[in-house]
Short mmCIF file of C-alpha atoms in Angstrom, two decimals:
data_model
loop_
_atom_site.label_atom_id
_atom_site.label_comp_id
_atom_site.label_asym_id
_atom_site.label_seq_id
_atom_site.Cartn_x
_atom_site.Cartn_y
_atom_site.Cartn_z
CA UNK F 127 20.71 -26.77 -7.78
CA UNK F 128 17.63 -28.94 -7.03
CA UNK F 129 16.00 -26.30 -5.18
CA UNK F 130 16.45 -24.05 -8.34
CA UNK F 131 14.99 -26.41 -10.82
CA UNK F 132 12.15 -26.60 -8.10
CA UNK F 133 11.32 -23.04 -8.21
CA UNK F 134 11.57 -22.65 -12.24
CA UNK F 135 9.17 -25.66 -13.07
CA UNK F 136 6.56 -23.60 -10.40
CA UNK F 137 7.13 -20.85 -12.31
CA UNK F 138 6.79 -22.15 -15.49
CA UNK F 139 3.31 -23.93 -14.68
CA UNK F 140 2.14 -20.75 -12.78
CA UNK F 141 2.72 -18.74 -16.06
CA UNK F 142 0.80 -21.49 -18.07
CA UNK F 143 -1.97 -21.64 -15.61
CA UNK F 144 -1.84 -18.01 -15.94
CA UNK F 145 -1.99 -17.89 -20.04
CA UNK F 146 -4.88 -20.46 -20.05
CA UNK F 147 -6.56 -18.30 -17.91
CA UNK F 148 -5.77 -15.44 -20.08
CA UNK F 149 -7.12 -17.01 -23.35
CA UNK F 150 -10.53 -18.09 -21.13
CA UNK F 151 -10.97 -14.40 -19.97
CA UNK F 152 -10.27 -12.83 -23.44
CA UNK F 153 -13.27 -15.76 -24.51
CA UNK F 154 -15.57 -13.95 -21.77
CA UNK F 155 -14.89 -16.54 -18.82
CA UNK F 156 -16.00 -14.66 -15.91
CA UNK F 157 -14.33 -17.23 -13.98
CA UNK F 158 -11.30 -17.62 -15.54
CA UNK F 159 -11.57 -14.14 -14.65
CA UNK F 160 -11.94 -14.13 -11.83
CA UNK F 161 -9.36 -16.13 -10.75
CA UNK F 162 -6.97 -13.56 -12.60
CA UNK F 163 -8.48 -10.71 -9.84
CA UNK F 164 -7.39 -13.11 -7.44
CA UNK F 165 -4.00 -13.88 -8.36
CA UNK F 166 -3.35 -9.77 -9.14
CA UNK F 167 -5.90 -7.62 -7.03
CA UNK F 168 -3.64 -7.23 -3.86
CA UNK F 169 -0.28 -6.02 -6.16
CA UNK F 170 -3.15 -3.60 -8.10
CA UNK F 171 -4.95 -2.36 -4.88
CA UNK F 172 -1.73 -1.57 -3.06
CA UNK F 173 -0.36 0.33 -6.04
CA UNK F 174 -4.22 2.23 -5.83
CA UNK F 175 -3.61 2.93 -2.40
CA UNK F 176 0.06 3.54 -2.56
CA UNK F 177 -0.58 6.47 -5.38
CA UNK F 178 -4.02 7.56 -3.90
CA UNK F 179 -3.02 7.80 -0.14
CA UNK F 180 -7.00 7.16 0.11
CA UNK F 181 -8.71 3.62 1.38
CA UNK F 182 -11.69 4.39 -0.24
CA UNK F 183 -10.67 5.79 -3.62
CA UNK F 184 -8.17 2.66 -3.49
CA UNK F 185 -11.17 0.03 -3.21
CA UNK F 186 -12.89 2.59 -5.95
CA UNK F 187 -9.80 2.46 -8.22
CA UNK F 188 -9.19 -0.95 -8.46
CA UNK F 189 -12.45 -1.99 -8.85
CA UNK F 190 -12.31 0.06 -11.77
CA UNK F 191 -8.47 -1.27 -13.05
CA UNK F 192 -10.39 -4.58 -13.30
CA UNK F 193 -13.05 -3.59 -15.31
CA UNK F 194 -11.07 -1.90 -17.95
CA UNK F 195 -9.29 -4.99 -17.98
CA UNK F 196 -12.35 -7.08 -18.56
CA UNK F 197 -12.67 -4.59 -21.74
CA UNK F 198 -9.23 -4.31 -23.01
CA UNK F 199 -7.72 -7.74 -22.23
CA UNK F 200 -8.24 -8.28 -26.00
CA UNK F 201 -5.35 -5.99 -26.11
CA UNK F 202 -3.31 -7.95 -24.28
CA UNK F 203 -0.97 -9.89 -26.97
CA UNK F 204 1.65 -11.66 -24.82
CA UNK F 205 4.47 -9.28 -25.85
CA UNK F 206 5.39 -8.21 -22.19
CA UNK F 207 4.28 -10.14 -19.36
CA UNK F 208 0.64 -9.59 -18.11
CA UNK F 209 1.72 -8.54 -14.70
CA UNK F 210 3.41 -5.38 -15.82
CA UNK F 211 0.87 -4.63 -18.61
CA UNK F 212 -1.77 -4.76 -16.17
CA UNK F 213 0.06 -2.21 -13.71
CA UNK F 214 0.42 -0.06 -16.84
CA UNK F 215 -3.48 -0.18 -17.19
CA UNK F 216 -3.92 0.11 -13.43
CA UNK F 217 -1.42 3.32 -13.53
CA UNK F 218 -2.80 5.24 -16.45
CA UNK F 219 -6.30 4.09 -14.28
CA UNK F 220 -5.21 6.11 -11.00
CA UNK F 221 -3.56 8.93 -13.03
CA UNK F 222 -7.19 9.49 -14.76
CA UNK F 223 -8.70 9.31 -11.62
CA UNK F 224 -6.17 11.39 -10.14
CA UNK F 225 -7.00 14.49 -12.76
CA UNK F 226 -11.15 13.86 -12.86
CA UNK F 227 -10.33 14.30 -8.89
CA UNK F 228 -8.97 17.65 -9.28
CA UNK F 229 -11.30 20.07 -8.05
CA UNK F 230 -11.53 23.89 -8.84
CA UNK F 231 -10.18 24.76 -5.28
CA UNK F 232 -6.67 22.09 -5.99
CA UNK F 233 -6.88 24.07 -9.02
CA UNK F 234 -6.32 27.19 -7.43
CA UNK F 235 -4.11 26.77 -4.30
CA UNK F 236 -0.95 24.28 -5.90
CA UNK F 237 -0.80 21.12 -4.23
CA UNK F 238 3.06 21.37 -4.66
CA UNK F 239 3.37 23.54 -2.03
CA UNK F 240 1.61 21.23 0.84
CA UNK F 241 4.13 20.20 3.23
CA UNK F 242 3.55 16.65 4.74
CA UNK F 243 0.39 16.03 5.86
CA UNK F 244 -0.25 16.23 9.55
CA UNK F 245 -3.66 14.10 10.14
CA UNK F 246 -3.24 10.15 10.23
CA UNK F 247 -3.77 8.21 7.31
CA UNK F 248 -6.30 5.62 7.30
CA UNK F 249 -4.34 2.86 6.41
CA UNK F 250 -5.62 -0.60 4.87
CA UNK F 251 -4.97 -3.77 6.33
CA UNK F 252 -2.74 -2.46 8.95
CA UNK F 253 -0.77 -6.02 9.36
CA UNK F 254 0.97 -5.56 5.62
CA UNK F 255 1.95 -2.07 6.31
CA UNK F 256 5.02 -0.58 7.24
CA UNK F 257 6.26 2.82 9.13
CA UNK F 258 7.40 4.20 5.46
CA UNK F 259 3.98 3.45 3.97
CA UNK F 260 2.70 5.69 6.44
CA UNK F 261 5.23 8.57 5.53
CA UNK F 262 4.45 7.38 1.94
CA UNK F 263 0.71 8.39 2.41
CA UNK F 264 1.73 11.69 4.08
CA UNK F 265 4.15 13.27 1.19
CA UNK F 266 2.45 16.21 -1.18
CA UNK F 267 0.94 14.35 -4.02
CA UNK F 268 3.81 14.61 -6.80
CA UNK F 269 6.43 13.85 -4.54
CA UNK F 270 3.98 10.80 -3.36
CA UNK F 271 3.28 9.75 -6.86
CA UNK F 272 6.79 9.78 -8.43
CA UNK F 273 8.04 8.05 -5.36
CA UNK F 274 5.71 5.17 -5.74
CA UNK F 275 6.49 5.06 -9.84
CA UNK F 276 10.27 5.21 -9.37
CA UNK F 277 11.43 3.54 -5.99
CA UNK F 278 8.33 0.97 -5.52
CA UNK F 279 7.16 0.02 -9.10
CA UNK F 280 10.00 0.62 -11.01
CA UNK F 281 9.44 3.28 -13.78
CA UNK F 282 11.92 5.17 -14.88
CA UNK F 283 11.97 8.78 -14.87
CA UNK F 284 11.49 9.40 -18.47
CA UNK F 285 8.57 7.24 -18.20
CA UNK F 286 6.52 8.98 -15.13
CA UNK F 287 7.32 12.28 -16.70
CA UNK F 288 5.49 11.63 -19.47
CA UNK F 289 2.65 10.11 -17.64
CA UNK F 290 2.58 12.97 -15.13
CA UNK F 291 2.96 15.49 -18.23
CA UNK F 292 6.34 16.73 -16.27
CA UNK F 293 9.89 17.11 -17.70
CA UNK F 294 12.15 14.58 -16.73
CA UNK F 295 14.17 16.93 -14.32
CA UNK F 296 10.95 17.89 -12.28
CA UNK F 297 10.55 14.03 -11.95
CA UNK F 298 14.00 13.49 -10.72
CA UNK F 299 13.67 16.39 -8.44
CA UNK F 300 10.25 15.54 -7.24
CA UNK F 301 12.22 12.21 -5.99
CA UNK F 302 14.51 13.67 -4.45
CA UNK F 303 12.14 15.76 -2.56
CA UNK F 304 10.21 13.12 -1.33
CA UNK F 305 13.83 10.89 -0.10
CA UNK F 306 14.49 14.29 1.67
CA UNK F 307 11.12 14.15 3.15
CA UNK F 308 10.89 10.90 4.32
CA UNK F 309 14.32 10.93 5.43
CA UNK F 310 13.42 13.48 8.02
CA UNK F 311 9.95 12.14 8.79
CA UNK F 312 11.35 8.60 9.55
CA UNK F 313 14.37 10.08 12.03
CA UNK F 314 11.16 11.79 13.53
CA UNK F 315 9.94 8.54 14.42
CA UNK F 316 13.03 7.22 15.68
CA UNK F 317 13.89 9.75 17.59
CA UNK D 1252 18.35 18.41 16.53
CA UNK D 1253 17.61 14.48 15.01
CA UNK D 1254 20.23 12.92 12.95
CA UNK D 1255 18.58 11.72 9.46
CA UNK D 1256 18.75 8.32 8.70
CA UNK D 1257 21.08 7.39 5.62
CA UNK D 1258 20.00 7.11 2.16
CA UNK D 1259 20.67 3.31 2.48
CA UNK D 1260 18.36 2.96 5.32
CA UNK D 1261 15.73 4.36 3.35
CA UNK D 1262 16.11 2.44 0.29
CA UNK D 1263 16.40 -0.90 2.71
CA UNK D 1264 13.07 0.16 3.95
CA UNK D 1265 11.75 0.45 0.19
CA UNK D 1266 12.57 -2.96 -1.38
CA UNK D 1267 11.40 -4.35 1.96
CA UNK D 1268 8.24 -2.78 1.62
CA UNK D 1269 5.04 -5.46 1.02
CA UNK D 1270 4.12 -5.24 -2.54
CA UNK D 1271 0.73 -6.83 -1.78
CA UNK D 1272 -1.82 -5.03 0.30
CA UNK D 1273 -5.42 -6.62 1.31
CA UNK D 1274 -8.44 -4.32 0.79
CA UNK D 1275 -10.99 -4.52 3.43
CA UNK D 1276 -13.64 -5.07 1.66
CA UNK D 1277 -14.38 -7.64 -0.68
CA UNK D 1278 -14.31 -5.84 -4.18
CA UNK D 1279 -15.36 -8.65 -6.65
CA UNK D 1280 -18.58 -8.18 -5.94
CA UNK D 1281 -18.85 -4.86 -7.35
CA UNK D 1282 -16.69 -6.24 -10.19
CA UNK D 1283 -18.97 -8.82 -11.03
CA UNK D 1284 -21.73 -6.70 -11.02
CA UNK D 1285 -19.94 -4.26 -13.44
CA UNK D 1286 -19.24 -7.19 -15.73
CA UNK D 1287 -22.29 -7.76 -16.39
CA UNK D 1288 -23.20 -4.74 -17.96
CA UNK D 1289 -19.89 -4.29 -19.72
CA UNK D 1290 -18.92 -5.60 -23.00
CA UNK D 1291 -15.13 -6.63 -24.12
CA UNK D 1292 -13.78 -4.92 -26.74
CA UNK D 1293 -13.04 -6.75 -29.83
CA UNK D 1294 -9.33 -7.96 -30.51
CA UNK D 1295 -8.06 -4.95 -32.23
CA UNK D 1296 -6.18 -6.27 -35.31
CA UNK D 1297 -2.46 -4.69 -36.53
CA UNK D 1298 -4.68 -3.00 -39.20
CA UNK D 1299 -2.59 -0.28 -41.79
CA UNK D 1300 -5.66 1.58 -41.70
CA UNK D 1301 -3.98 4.14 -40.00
CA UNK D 1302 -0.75 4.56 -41.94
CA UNK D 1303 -2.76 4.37 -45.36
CA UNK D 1304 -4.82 6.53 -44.26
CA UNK D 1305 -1.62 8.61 -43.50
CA UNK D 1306 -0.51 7.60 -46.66
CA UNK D 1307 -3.69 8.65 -48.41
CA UNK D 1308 -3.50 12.08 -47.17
CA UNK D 1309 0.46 12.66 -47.84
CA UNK D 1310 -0.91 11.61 -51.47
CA UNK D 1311 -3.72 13.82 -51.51
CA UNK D 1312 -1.55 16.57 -50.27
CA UNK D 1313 1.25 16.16 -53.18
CA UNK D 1314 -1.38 15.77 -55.63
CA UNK D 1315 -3.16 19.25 -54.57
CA UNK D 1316 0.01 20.88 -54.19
CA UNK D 1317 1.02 19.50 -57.61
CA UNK D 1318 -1.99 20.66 -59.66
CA UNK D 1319 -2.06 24.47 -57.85
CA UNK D 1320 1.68 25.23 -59.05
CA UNK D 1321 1.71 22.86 -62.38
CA UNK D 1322 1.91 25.33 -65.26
CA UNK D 1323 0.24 22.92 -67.42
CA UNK D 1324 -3.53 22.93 -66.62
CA UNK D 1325 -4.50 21.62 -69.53
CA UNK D 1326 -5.35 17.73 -69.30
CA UNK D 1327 -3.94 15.50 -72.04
CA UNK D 1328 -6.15 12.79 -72.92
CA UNK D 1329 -3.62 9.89 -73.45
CA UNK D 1330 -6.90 6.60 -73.37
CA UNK D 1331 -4.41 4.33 -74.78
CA UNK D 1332 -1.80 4.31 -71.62
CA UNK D 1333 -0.56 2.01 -68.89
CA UNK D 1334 -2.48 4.01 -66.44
CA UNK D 1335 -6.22 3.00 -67.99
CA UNK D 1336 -4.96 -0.85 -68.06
CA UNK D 1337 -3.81 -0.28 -64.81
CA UNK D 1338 -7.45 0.90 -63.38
CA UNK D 1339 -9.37 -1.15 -65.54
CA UNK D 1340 -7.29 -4.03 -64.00
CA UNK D 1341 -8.29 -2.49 -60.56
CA UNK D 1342 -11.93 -2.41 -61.43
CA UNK D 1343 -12.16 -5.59 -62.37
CA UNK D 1344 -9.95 -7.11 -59.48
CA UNK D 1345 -12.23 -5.07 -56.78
CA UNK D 1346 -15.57 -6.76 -58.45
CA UNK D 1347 -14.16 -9.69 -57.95
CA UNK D 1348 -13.53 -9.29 -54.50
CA UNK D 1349 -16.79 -7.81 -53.98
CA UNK D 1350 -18.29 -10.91 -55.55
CA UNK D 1351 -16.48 -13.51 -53.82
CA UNK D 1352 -17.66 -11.54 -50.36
CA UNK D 1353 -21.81 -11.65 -51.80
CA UNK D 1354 -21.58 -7.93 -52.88
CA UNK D 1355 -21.79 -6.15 -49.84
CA UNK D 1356 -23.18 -2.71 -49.08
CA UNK D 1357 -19.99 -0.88 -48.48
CA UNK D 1358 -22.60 1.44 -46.87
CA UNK D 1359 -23.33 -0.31 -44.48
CA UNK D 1360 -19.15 -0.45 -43.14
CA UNK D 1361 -18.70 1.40 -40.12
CA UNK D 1362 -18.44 5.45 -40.67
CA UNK D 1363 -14.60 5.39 -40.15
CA UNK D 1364 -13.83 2.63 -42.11
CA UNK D 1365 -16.20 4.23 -45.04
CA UNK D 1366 -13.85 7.49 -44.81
CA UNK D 1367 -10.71 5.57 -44.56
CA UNK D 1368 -12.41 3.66 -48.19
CA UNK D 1369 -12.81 7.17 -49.64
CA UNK D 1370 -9.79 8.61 -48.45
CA UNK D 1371 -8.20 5.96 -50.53
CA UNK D 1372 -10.26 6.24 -53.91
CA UNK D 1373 -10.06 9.74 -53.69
CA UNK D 1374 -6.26 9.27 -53.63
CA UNK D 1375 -6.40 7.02 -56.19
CA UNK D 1376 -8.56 9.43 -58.76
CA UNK D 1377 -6.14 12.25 -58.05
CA UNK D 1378 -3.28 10.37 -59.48
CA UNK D 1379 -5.40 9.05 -62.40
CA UNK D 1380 -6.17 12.47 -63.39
CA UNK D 1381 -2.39 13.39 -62.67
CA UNK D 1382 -1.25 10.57 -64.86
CA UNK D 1383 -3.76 12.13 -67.93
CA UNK D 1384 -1.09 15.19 -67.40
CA UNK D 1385 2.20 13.38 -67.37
CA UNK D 1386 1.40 9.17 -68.70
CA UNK D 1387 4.65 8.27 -68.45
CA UNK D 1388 5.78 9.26 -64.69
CA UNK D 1389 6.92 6.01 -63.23
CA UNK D 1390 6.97 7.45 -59.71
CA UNK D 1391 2.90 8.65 -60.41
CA UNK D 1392 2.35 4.99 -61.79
CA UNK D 1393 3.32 3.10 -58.98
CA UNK D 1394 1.70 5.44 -56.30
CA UNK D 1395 -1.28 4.23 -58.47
CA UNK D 1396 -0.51 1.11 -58.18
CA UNK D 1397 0.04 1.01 -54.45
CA UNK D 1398 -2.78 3.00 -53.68
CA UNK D 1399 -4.77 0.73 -56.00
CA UNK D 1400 -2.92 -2.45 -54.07
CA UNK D 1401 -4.10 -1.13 -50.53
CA UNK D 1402 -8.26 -0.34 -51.30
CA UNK D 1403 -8.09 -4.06 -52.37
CA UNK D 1404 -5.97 -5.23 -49.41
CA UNK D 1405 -8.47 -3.00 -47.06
CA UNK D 1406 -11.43 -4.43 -48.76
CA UNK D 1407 -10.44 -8.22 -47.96
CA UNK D 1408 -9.25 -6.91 -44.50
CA UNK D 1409 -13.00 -5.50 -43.71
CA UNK D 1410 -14.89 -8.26 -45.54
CA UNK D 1411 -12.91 -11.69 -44.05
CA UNK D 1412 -15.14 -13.44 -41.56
CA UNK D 1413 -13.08 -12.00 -38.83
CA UNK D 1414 -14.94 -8.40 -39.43
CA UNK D 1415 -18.39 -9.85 -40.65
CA UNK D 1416 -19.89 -9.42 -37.45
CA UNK D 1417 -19.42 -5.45 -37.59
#
């Protein structure tokens, strides 16, 4: 029980450290700022890279979640918790990058009918990654994307459909496209 | 032919996976730089702009509808009613507002907030000159009223030191 009460009291002064650092930021602290990137940039830049399947575009991406959140943290009134309104900002972030990306050629030839992805990923800091990131990177886009929403970060499938502008069925089958791809791309490796 | 791994194995191999990933290079920098060209944006209040605005419009919209298919087209001139004390009452309530904010230009209000002004008195005129027709509707006199209620409430909304700096 000690060990519990531990834990909550660390908990409870990390989310005050973290509101006084809200209120500085939304004054125009750059530092208290700051300190915010540095207590949230590795969740954000893994989501980047996780949705992206891109280093570069990743560091790109994130770069720009944290801007927009320099500009709309005045938004930001406490009534979920900052984490998950900042991986909303940081997901609607990728998703517009996602469609400026789109050029006339993706247009034309459907990515939905790319099968995995034979050329290596360049991966990020290789010691936090693991054999399904690398399968992760390799799925078509959608299946990729509604993956990462539903199975890593939580969504649900009502919600990615109608950030991905798909019904809710296409999500759910898009998911279990990509379990049926990685499922056979991981015995691959095994094997 | 390989045997897949279960469905279990797979979903192990999610929750395990690291939720935190380092970037290689060090991206504050380019933050910081970005900062300093970029402004915040100002706390956006719970305004009812929008839904009076809304509002507004539905009014508009009933009032328009009401005056093509009346068959009475003729205006009765009723000076003596509730609805003249009513916007005399308004008139003088909104110079006093005015007055204790140092008469400002309401030109000088942001476009959208000058549209979502007029939106409102035109509202409100349409149900004056409805009222002329019928003096006596209760319903028409308390859309007056409200519409009446929310031009003021907008007015000390746009003019309290919060919004000065506009």
């Amino acid at each position: 029980m000690e060990k519990f009460k531990v834990i909550d009291a660390k908990e409870l002064f990390a989310a005050d450290h973290e509101s006084d650092l809200i209120a500085r930021a939304k004054k125009g602290d750059q530092q208290a700022f700051h300190q915010l990137y540095e207590i949230h940039h590795r969740r954000i830049y893994a989501l980047c890279w996780r949705m992206l399947a891109d280093k570069d575009s990743a560091e790109d991406v994130c770069q720009e979640v944290f801007v927009q959140l320099w500009q709309k943290i005045n938004n930001f009134r406490g009534e979920s918790k900052f984490a998950t309104w900042l991986h909303s900002v940081a997901t609607n972030t990728v998703l517009g990058h996602l469609r400026k990306q789109k050029n006339w050629l993706q247009r034309i030839f459907s990515i939905e009918d790319q099968t995995m992805v034979e050329a290596s990923v360049e991966m990020p800091d290789q010691s936090g990654l693991s054999v399904l990131d690398e399968k992760i990177q390799q799925l078509p886009e959608r299946a990729r994307l509604v993956f990462v929403l539903f199975a890593v970060e939580g969504y649900r499938h009502e919600e990615i459909a109608k950030m991905l502008d798909m019904a809710v069925g296409s999500s759910k089958s898009q998911f279990h496209r990509a379990k049926s791809l990685l499922r056979a791309s991981l015995s691959e490796q095994i094997a | 032919m390989n045997k897949l791994i279960s469905e279990q194995s797979l979903q192990e191999q999610t929750v395990q996976l690291n939720k935190e990933l380092a970037p290689k290079r060090d991206l504050w920098l380019g933050i910081e730089k970005a900062l300093a060209t970029t402004a915040q944006q100002p706390v956006q209040q719970k305004t009812n702009v929008l839904p009076m605005a809304w509002a507004a419009s539905v009014v508009a919209a009933v009032l328009l509808s009401w005056f093509s298919f009346s068959p009475q087209n003729e205006l009765k001139q009723t000076p003596d009613n509730l609805a003249l004390m009513m916007q005399q009452d308004f008139e003088a309530q909104k110079r006093l507002v005015l007055t204790s904010f140092g008469q400002p230009e309401l030109k000088k209000l942001p476009q959208d907030m000058q549209d979502q002004l007029q939106e409102l008195s035109s509202a409100r005129i349409a149900i004056d000159k409805a009222l002329k027709n019928d003096p006596n509707n209760s319903e028409l006199l308390n859309l007056l009223h409200w519409t009446q209620q929310q031009e003021i409430d907008l007015l000390k909304q746009l003019y309290s030191p919060k919004w000065q700096t506009i």
